[in-house]
């Protein structure tokens, strides 16, 4: 089936996509909403022009280096910190990096300015802020009381915390089947925390 050019595998609970190794002529591939997927095989799809990896839990993107023909790339809602592997993607016209862990925005802007992406559809807003790690850890450990106390004692922007919790809530919904009991409790705690945050913000 090397003739296949377009493929949508969105939300299929995929972790390994080595079965695609023969589809070297793909130019459109949607792998979004497959938490924990291994994307190494993607490096062989050198004809890709569209690639969607939204909400895949990926942090390492070196496999994208050979994809010089890419024009549209969605990497939103992941755990990406370093963007250097994108240096070779000079044909990009649309790039979405929202909701990742890229903190140094000035460096990013300078980097992509050299790539001639500014002025095109390039977004990297709402990056995860490590300053709220303590709140997310407390949510994971079901320590809602500790979170409430911390919120009252610090000047951390509550709206920023809510956005980051939304980031993690999306990931929770994607991995619910694999860790159902633990994540149900985590999801319940996030909902409770949202209610508390709403009270804190509007008081």
mmCIF file of C-alpha atoms in Angstrom:
data_model
loop_
_atom_site.group_PDB
_atom_site.id
_atom_site.type_symbol
_atom_site.label_atom_id
_atom_site.label_comp_id
_atom_site.label_asym_id
_atom_site.label_seq_id
_atom_site.Cartn_x
_atom_site.Cartn_y
_atom_site.Cartn_z
ATOM 1 C CA UNK A 1 0.000 0.000 0.000
ATOM 2 C CA UNK A 2 2.829 2.402 -0.765
ATOM 3 C CA UNK A 3 0.367 4.356 -2.894
ATOM 4 C CA UNK A 4 -1.468 5.701 0.189
ATOM 5 C CA UNK A 5 -1.065 9.490 0.400
ATOM 6 C CA UNK A 6 -3.506 10.596 3.113
ATOM 7 C CA UNK A 7 -4.183 8.962 6.469
ATOM 8 C CA UNK A 8 -6.164 10.005 9.561
ATOM 9 C CA UNK A 9 -5.464 7.985 12.732
ATOM 10 C CA UNK A 10 -6.766 10.541 15.212
ATOM 11 C CA UNK A 11 -7.760 9.224 18.659
ATOM 12 C CA UNK A 12 -6.948 5.543 18.222
ATOM 13 C CA UNK A 13 -4.968 4.910 21.449
ATOM 14 C CA UNK A 14 -1.912 4.171 19.312
ATOM 15 C CA UNK A 15 1.539 3.824 20.868
ATOM 16 C CA UNK A 16 3.445 2.101 18.079
ATOM 17 C CA UNK A 17 2.972 3.056 14.435
ATOM 18 C CA UNK A 18 5.681 0.887 12.870
ATOM 19 C CA UNK A 19 2.935 -0.719 10.782
ATOM 20 C CA UNK A 20 3.050 2.443 8.655
ATOM 21 C CA UNK A 21 6.648 1.832 7.575
ATOM 22 C CA UNK A 22 5.667 0.966 3.987
ATOM 23 C CA UNK A 23 3.624 4.117 3.443
ATOM 24 C CA UNK A 24 6.554 6.226 2.282
ATOM 25 C CA UNK A 25 4.406 8.306 -0.079
ATOM 26 C CA UNK A 26 2.199 9.816 2.615
ATOM 27 C CA UNK A 27 1.810 13.577 2.319
ATOM 28 C CA UNK A 28 -0.998 14.000 4.909
ATOM 29 C CA UNK A 29 -0.889 12.322 8.327
ATOM 30 C CA UNK A 30 -3.043 13.031 11.384
ATOM 31 C CA UNK A 31 -1.876 11.260 14.561
ATOM 32 C CA UNK A 32 -3.468 13.663 17.029
ATOM 33 C CA UNK A 33 -4.921 12.534 20.357
ATOM 34 C CA UNK A 34 -2.764 9.405 20.637
ATOM 35 C CA UNK A 35 -1.141 9.887 24.033
ATOM 36 C CA UNK A 36 2.287 8.283 24.427
ATOM 37 C CA UNK A 37 2.767 7.492 20.740
ATOM 38 C CA UNK A 38 6.277 6.738 19.440
ATOM 39 C CA UNK A 39 6.835 8.988 16.420
ATOM 40 C CA UNK A 40 10.290 7.733 15.347
ATOM 41 C CA UNK A 41 8.907 6.056 12.216
ATOM 42 C CA UNK A 42 7.680 9.465 11.001
ATOM 43 C CA UNK A 43 11.229 10.407 9.945
ATOM 44 C CA UNK A 44 10.878 8.131 6.907
ATOM 45 C CA UNK A 45 7.807 9.933 5.551
ATOM 46 C CA UNK A 46 9.888 12.519 3.714
ATOM 47 C CA UNK A 47 7.005 13.484 1.417
ATOM 48 C CA UNK A 48 4.782 14.722 4.238
ATOM 49 C CA UNK A 49 3.347 18.203 3.789
ATOM 50 C CA UNK A 50 0.801 18.039 6.637
ATOM 51 C CA UNK A 51 1.444 16.490 10.053
ATOM 52 C CA UNK A 52 -0.767 16.754 13.134
ATOM 53 C CA UNK A 53 0.764 15.588 16.446
ATOM 54 C CA UNK A 54 -1.510 17.534 18.770
ATOM 55 C CA UNK A 55 -1.979 16.029 22.233
ATOM 56 C CA UNK A 56 0.401 13.090 21.783
ATOM 57 C CA UNK A 57 2.476 13.554 24.966
ATOM 58 C CA UNK A 58 5.676 13.856 22.935
ATOM 59 C CA UNK A 59 8.749 15.715 24.184
ATOM 60 C CA UNK A 60 11.383 14.622 21.653
ATOM 61 C CA UNK A 61 10.899 15.829 18.066
ATOM 62 C CA UNK A 62 14.232 14.955 16.425
ATOM 63 C CA UNK A 63 12.349 12.542 14.139
ATOM 64 C CA UNK A 64 10.936 15.580 12.318
ATOM 65 C CA UNK A 65 14.327 16.758 11.027
ATOM 66 C CA UNK A 66 14.177 14.942 7.655
ATOM 67 C CA UNK A 67 10.677 16.220 6.824
ATOM 68 C CA UNK A 68 11.870 19.114 4.690
ATOM 69 C CA UNK A 69 8.638 19.270 2.658
ATOM 70 C CA UNK A 70 6.392 19.945 5.663
ATOM 71 C CA UNK A 71 4.145 22.978 5.223
ATOM 72 C CA UNK A 72 1.635 22.498 8.055
ATOM 73 C CA UNK A 73 2.743 21.194 11.461
ATOM 74 C CA UNK A 74 0.655 21.039 14.635
ATOM 75 C CA UNK A 75 2.620 20.259 17.819
ATOM 76 C CA UNK A 76 0.234 21.817 20.323
ATOM 77 C CA UNK A 77 -0.585 20.255 23.704
ATOM 78 C CA UNK A 78 2.659 18.313 24.161
ATOM 79 C CA UNK A 79 5.723 18.425 26.437
ATOM 80 C CA UNK A 80 8.192 20.008 24.019
ATOM 81 C CA UNK A 81 11.005 22.125 25.479
ATOM 82 C CA UNK A 82 13.648 22.240 22.715
ATOM 83 C CA UNK A 83 12.747 23.243 19.167
ATOM 84 C CA UNK A 84 16.129 22.888 17.439
ATOM 85 C CA UNK A 85 15.043 19.839 15.386
ATOM 86 C CA UNK A 86 12.711 22.168 13.480
ATOM 87 C CA UNK A 87 15.665 24.068 12.018
ATOM 88 C CA UNK A 88 15.515 22.102 8.762
ATOM 89 C CA UNK A 89 11.806 22.702 8.147
ATOM 90 C CA UNK A 90 12.170 25.764 5.955
ATOM 91 C CA UNK A 91 8.974 25.167 3.949
ATOM 92 C CA UNK A 92 6.612 25.609 6.922
ATOM 93 C CA UNK A 93 3.752 28.048 6.447
ATOM 94 C CA UNK A 94 1.692 27.003 9.497
ATOM 95 C CA UNK A 95 3.130 25.961 12.838
ATOM 96 C CA UNK A 96 1.214 25.540 16.102
ATOM 97 C CA UNK A 97 3.332 25.184 19.273
ATOM 98 C CA UNK A 98 0.649 26.190 21.800
ATOM 99 C CA UNK A 99 0.507 24.507 25.213
ATOM 100 C CA UNK A 100 4.036 23.123 25.420
ATOM 101 C CA UNK A 101 6.899 23.786 27.840
ATOM 102 C CA UNK A 102 8.795 26.398 25.840
ATOM 103 C CA UNK A 103 9.675 29.151 28.287
ATOM 104 C CA UNK A 104 12.218 31.478 26.620
ATOM 105 C CA UNK A 105 9.883 33.272 24.226
ATOM 106 C CA UNK A 106 12.462 35.795 23.021
ATOM 107 C CA UNK A 107 14.814 33.034 21.914
ATOM 108 C CA UNK A 108 11.958 31.278 20.136
ATOM 109 C CA UNK A 109 10.915 34.414 18.296
ATOM 110 C CA UNK A 110 14.478 35.094 17.157
ATOM 111 C CA UNK A 111 14.879 31.474 16.078
ATOM 112 C CA UNK A 112 11.738 31.409 13.973
ATOM 113 C CA UNK A 113 12.424 34.857 12.580
ATOM 114 C CA UNK A 114 15.480 33.305 10.946
ATOM 115 C CA UNK A 115 13.223 30.561 9.622
ATOM 116 C CA UNK A 116 11.110 33.263 7.946
ATOM 117 C CA UNK A 117 8.020 32.119 9.845
ATOM 118 C CA UNK A 118 6.987 35.385 11.428
ATOM 119 C CA UNK A 119 4.089 36.858 9.519
ATOM 120 C CA UNK A 120 2.847 33.379 8.676
ATOM 121 C CA UNK A 121 0.549 31.256 10.815
ATOM 122 C CA UNK A 122 2.949 30.616 13.661
ATOM 123 C CA UNK A 123 1.657 30.382 17.248
ATOM 124 C CA UNK A 124 3.347 29.447 20.519
ATOM 125 C CA UNK A 125 1.104 31.074 23.146
ATOM 126 C CA UNK A 126 0.192 29.730 26.579
ATOM 127 C CA UNK A 127 3.291 27.711 27.387
ATOM 128 C CA UNK A 128 3.360 25.639 30.562
ATOM 129 C CA UNK A 129 4.879 27.605 33.452
ATOM 130 C CA UNK A 130 7.156 25.541 35.761
ATOM 131 C CA UNK A 131 6.460 27.964 38.618
ATOM 132 C CA UNK A 132 3.172 26.145 39.256
ATOM 133 C CA UNK A 133 4.721 22.677 39.456
ATOM 134 C CA UNK A 134 3.962 22.510 43.181
ATOM 135 C CA UNK A 135 0.246 22.987 42.535
ATOM 136 C CA UNK A 136 0.096 20.282 39.870
ATOM 137 C CA UNK A 137 2.069 17.889 42.065
ATOM 138 C CA UNK A 138 -0.355 18.515 44.906
ATOM 139 C CA UNK A 139 -3.250 17.738 42.568
ATOM 140 C CA UNK A 140 -1.571 14.488 41.552
ATOM 141 C CA UNK A 141 -1.163 13.577 45.225
ATOM 142 C CA UNK A 142 -4.799 14.511 45.949
ATOM 143 C CA UNK A 143 -3.737 17.215 48.416
ATOM 144 C CA UNK A 144 -6.463 19.748 47.683
ATOM 145 C CA UNK A 145 -6.145 21.377 51.125
ATOM 146 C CA UNK A 146 -2.444 22.030 50.515
ATOM 147 C CA UNK A 147 -3.246 23.665 47.183
ATOM 148 C CA UNK A 148 -5.815 25.975 48.770
ATOM 149 C CA UNK A 149 -3.351 27.064 51.463
ATOM 150 C CA UNK A 150 -0.609 27.669 48.884
ATOM 151 C CA UNK A 151 -2.927 29.769 46.732
ATOM 152 C CA UNK A 152 -3.707 32.041 49.651
ATOM 153 C CA UNK A 153 -0.048 32.459 50.638
ATOM 154 C CA UNK A 154 1.435 33.193 47.223
ATOM 155 C CA UNK A 155 0.946 35.761 44.499
ATOM 156 C CA UNK A 156 0.876 33.245 41.661
ATOM 157 C CA UNK A 157 -1.492 34.262 38.890
ATOM 158 C CA UNK A 158 -4.594 32.119 39.369
ATOM 159 C CA UNK A 159 -5.678 32.404 35.764
ATOM 160 C CA UNK A 160 -2.305 30.964 34.727
ATOM 161 C CA UNK A 161 -2.812 28.050 37.108
ATOM 162 C CA UNK A 162 -6.252 27.397 35.627
ATOM 163 C CA UNK A 163 -4.814 27.313 32.108
ATOM 164 C CA UNK A 164 -2.125 24.855 33.116
ATOM 165 C CA UNK A 165 -4.691 22.663 34.838
ATOM 166 C CA UNK A 166 -6.713 22.690 31.626
ATOM 167 C CA UNK A 167 -3.552 21.540 29.834
ATOM 168 C CA UNK A 168 -3.243 18.528 32.135
ATOM 169 C CA UNK A 169 -6.975 17.831 32.165
ATOM 170 C CA UNK A 170 -6.819 17.191 28.421
ATOM 171 C CA UNK A 171 -4.055 14.655 28.927
ATOM 172 C CA UNK A 172 -6.036 12.981 31.687
ATOM 173 C CA UNK A 173 -8.959 12.383 29.353
ATOM 174 C CA UNK A 174 -6.656 10.767 26.777
ATOM 175 C CA UNK A 175 -5.028 8.292 29.157
ATOM 176 C CA UNK A 176 -8.106 7.437 31.192
ATOM 177 C CA UNK A 177 -8.440 3.934 29.760
ATOM 178 C CA UNK A 178 -4.893 2.946 30.699
ATOM 179 C CA UNK A 179 -4.927 4.213 34.269
ATOM 180 C CA UNK A 180 -8.623 4.443 34.956
ATOM 181 C CA UNK A 181 -8.834 4.268 38.751
ATOM 182 C CA UNK A 182 -5.959 6.661 39.475
ATOM 183 C CA UNK A 183 -6.904 9.186 36.811
ATOM 184 C CA UNK A 184 -10.563 9.246 37.801
ATOM 185 C CA UNK A 185 -9.490 10.454 41.220
ATOM 186 C CA UNK A 186 -7.024 12.922 39.665
ATOM 187 C CA UNK A 187 -9.742 14.257 37.340
ATOM 188 C CA UNK A 188 -12.132 14.647 40.285
ATOM 189 C CA UNK A 189 -9.490 16.627 42.176
ATOM 190 C CA UNK A 190 -8.900 18.925 39.198
ATOM 191 C CA UNK A 191 -12.629 19.636 38.968
ATOM 192 C CA UNK A 192 -12.654 20.446 42.689
ATOM 193 C CA UNK A 193 -9.636 22.676 42.243
ATOM 194 C CA UNK A 194 -11.320 24.541 39.374
ATOM 195 C CA UNK A 195 -14.213 25.339 41.695
ATOM 196 C CA UNK A 196 -11.813 26.669 44.330
ATOM 197 C CA UNK A 197 -9.874 28.673 41.757
ATOM 198 C CA UNK A 198 -13.057 30.299 40.508
ATOM 199 C CA UNK A 199 -13.820 31.396 44.058
ATOM 200 C CA UNK A 200 -10.261 32.720 44.516
ATOM 201 C CA UNK A 201 -10.262 34.638 41.224
ATOM 202 C CA UNK A 202 -13.565 36.397 41.720
ATOM 203 C CA UNK A 203 -13.324 37.147 45.427
#
